[in-house]
JSON list of C-alpha atoms in Angstrom, two decimals:
[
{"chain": "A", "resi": 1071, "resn": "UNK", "atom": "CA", "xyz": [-62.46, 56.08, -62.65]},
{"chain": "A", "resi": 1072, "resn": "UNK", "atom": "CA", "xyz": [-59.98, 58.34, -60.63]},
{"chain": "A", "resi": 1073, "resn": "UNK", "atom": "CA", "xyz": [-57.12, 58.52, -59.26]},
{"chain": "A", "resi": 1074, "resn": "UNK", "atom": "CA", "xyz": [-56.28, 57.89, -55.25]},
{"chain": "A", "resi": 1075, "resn": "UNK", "atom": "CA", "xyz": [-57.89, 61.47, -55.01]},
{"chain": "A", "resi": 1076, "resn": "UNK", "atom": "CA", "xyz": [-60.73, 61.00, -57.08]},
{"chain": "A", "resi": 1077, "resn": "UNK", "atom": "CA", "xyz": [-59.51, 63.62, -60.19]},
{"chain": "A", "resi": 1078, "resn": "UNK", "atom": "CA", "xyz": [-59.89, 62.53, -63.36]},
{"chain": "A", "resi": 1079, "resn": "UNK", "atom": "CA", "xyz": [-58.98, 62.94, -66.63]},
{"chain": "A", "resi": 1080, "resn": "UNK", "atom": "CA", "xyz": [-60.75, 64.12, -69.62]},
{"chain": "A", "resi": 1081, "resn": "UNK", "atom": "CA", "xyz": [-61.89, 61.55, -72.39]},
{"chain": "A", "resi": 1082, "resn": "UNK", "atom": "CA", "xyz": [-60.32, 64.66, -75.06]},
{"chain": "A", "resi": 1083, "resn": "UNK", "atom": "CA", "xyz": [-56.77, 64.55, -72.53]},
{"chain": "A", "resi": 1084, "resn": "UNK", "atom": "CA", "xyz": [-53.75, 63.87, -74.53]},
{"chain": "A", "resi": 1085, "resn": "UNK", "atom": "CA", "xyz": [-51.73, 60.84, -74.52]},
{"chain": "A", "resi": 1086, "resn": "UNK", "atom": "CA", "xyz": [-48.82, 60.76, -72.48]},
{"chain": "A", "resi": 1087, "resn": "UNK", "atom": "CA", "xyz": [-45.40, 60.82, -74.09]},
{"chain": "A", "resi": 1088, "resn": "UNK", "atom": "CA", "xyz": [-43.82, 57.88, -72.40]},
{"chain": "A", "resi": 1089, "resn": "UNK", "atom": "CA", "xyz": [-46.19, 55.06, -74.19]},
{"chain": "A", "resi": 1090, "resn": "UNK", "atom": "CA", "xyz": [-45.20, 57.35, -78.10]},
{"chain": "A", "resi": 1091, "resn": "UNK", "atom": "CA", "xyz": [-41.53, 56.69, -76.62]},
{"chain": "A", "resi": 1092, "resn": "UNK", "atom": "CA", "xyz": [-41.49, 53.09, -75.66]},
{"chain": "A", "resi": 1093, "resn": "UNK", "atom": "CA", "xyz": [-42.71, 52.45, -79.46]},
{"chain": "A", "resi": 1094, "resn": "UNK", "atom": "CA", "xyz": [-38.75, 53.31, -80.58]},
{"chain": "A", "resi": 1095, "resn": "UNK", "atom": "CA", "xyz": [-37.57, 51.52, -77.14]},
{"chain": "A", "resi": 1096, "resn": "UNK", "atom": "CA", "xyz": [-38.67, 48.23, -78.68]},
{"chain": "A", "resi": 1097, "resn": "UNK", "atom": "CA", "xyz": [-37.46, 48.97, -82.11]},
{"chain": "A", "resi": 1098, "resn": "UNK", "atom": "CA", "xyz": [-34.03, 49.55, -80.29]},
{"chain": "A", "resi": 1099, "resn": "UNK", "atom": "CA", "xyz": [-34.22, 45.98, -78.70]},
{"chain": "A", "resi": 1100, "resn": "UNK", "atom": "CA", "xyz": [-35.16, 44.36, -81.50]},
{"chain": "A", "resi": 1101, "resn": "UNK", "atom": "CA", "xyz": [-32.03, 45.78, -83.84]},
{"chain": "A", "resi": 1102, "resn": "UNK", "atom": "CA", "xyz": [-29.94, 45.45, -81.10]},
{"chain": "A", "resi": 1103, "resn": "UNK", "atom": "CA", "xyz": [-30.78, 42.10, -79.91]},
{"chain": "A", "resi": 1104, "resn": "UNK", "atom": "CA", "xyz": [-30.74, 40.86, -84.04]},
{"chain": "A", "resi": 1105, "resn": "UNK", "atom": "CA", "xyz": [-27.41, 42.67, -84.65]},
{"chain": "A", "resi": 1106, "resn": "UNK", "atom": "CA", "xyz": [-25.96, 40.95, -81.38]},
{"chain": "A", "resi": 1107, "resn": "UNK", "atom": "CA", "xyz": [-27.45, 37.66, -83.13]},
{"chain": "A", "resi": 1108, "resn": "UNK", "atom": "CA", "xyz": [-26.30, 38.13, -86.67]},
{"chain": "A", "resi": 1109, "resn": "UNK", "atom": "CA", "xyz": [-22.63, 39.25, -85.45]},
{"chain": "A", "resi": 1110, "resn": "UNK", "atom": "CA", "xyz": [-21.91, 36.18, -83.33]},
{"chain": "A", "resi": 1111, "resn": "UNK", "atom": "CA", "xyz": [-23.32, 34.00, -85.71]},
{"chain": "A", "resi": 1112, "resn": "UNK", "atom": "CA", "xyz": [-20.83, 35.06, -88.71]},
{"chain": "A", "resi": 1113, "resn": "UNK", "atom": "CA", "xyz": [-18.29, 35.50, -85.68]},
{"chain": "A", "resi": 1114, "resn": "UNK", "atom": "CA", "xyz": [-18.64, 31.66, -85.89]},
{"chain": "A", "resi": 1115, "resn": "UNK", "atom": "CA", "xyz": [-21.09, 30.93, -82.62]},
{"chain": "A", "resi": 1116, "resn": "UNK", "atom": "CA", "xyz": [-22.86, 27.85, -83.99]},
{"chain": "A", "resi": 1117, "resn": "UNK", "atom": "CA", "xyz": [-24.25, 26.62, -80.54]},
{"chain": "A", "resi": 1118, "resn": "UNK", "atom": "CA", "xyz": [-27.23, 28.39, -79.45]},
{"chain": "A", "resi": 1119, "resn": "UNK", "atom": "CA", "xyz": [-29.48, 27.20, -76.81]},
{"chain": "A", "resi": 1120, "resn": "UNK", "atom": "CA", "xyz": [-28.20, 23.95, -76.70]},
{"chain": "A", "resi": 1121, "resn": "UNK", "atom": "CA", "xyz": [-28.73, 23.72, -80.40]},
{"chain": "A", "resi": 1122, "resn": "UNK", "atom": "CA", "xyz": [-25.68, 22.94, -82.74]},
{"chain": "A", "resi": 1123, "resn": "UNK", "atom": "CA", "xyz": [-27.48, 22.83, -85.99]},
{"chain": "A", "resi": 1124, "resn": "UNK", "atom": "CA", "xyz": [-26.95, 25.33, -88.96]},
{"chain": "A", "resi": 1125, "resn": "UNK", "atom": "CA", "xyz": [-30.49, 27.52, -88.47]},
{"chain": "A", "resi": 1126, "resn": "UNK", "atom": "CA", "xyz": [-30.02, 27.45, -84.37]},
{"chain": "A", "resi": 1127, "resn": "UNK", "atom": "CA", "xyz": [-28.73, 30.98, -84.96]},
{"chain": "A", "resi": 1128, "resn": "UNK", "atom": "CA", "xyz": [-32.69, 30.98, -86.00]},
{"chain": "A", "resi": 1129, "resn": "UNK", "atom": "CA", "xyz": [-34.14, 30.22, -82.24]},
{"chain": "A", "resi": 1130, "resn": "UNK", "atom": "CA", "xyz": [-31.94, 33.04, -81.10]},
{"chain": "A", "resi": 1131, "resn": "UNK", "atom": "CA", "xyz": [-33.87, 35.46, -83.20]},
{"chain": "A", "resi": 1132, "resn": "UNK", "atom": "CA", "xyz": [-36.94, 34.16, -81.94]},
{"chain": "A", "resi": 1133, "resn": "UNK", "atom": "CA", "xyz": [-35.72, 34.81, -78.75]},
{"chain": "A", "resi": 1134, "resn": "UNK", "atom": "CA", "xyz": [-35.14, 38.64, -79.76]},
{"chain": "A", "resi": 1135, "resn": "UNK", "atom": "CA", "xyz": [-38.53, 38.90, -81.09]},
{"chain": "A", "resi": 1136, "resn": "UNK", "atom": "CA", "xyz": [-40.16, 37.17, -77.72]},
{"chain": "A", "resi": 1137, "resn": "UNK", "atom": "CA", "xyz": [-38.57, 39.59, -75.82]},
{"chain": "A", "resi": 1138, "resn": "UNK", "atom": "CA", "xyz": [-39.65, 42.71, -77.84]},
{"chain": "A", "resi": 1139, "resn": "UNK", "atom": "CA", "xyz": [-42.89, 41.41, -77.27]},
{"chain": "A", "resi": 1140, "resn": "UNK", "atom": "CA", "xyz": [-42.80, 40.96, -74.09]},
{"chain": "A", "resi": 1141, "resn": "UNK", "atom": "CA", "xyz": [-40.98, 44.44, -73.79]},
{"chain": "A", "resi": 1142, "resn": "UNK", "atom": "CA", "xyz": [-43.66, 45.60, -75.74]},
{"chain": "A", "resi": 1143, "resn": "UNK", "atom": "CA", "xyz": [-46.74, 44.95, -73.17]},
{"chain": "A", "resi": 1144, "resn": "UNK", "atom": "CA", "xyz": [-44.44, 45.70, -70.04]},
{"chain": "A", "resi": 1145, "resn": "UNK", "atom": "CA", "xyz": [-43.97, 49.68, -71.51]},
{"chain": "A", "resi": 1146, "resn": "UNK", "atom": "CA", "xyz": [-47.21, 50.35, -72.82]},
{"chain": "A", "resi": 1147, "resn": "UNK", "atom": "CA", "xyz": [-48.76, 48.70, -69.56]},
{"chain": "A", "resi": 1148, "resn": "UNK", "atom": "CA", "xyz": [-46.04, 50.85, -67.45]},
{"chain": "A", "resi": 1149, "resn": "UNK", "atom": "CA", "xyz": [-47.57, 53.74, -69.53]},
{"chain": "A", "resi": 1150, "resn": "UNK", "atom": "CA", "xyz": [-51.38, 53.38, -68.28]},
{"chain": "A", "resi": 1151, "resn": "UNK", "atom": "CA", "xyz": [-52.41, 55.15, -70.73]},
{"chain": "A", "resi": 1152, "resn": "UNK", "atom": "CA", "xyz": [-55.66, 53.29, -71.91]},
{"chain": "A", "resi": 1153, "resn": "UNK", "atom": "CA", "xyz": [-56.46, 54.98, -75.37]},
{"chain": "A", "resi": 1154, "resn": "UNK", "atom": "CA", "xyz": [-54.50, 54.30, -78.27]},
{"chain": "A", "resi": 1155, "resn": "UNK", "atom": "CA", "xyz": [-52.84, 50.80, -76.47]},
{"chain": "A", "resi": 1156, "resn": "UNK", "atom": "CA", "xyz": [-53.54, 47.96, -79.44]},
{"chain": "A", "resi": 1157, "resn": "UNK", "atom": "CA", "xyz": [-52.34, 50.95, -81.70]},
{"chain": "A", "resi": 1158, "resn": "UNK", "atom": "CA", "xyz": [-48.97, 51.52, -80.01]},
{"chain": "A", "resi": 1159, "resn": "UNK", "atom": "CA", "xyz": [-48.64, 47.73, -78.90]},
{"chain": "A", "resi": 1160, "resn": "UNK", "atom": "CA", "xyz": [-49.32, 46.71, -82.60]},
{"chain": "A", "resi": 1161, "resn": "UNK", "atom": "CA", "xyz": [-46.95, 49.95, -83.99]},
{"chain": "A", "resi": 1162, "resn": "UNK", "atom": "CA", "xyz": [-43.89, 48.33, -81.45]},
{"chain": "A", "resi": 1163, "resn": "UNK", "atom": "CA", "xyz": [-43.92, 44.41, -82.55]},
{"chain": "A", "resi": 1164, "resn": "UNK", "atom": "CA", "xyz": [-44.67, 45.45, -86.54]},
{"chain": "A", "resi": 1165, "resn": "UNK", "atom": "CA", "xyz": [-40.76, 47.09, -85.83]},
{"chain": "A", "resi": 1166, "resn": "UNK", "atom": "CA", "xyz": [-39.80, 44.49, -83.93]},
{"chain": "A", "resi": 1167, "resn": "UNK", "atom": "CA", "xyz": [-40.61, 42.17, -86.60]},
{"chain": "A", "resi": 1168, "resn": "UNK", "atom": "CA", "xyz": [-39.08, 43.81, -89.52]},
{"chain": "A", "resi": 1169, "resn": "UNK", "atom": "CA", "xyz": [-35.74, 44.19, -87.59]},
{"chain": "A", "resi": 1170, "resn": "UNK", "atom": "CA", "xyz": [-36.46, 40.12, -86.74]},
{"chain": "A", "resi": 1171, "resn": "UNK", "atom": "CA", "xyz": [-36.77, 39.62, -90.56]},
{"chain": "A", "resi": 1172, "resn": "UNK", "atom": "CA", "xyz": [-33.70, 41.55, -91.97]},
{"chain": "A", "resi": 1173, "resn": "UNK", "atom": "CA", "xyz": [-32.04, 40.05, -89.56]},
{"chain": "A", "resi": 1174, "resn": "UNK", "atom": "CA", "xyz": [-33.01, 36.54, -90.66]},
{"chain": "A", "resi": 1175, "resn": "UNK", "atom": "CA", "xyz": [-32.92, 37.43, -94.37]},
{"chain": "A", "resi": 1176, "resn": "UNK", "atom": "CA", "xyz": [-29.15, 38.32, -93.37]},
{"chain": "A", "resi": 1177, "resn": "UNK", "atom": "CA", "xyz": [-28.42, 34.92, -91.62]},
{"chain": "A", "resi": 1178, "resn": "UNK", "atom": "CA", "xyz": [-29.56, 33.01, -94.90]},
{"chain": "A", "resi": 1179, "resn": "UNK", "atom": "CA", "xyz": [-26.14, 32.93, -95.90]},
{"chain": "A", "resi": 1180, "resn": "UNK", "atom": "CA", "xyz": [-25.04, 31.01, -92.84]},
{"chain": "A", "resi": 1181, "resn": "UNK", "atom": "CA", "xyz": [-28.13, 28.73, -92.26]},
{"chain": "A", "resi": 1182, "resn": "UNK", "atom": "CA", "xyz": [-27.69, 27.32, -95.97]}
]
């Protein structure tokens, strides 16, 4: 299929740059969005979401990681670039998860 004009692209083009970049981009959330977590939860936030409990810091961080997913699929779809998606979708939320994780493994002291 082509464009409005009916050029298309080779099957051998190469990939654009902005769906290798929005890999990082959703790394970047993730920290970010954990750090933001971790530091008002030793700042001494202990209500989060409606949730007073000692892991609600927990939900939170599954908040983070819902929204690098969803930040995820909204780049690489902005990118419409076709070839290489379930590569760079899979590349962003394995990031996303790690930073998720450290940043959990770092709130153990808090939740216990």
């Amino acid at each position: 299929m082509g464009d409005a004009h009916g050029h298309t692209a080779p099957a051998d083009a190469p990939s654009t740059a902005w769906g290798r970049w929005a890999i990082p981009v959703v790394w970047a959330i993730a920290a970010v969005g954990s750090a933001l977590v971790v530091g008002a939860a030793y700042a001494g936030r202990r209500d989060w979401f409606g949730d007073a409990s000692q892991a609600a810091a927990y939900t939170a961080l599954g908040m983070v990681l819902a929204a690098s997913v969803i930040a995820s699929m909204a780049l690489q779809l902005a990118s419409r670039e076709p070839h290489g998606f379930v590569g760079r979708v899979s590349a962003s939320i394995a990031g996303a998860v790690v930073a998720v994780a450290v940043a959990s493994l770092a709130l153990l002291p808090i939740a216990l």
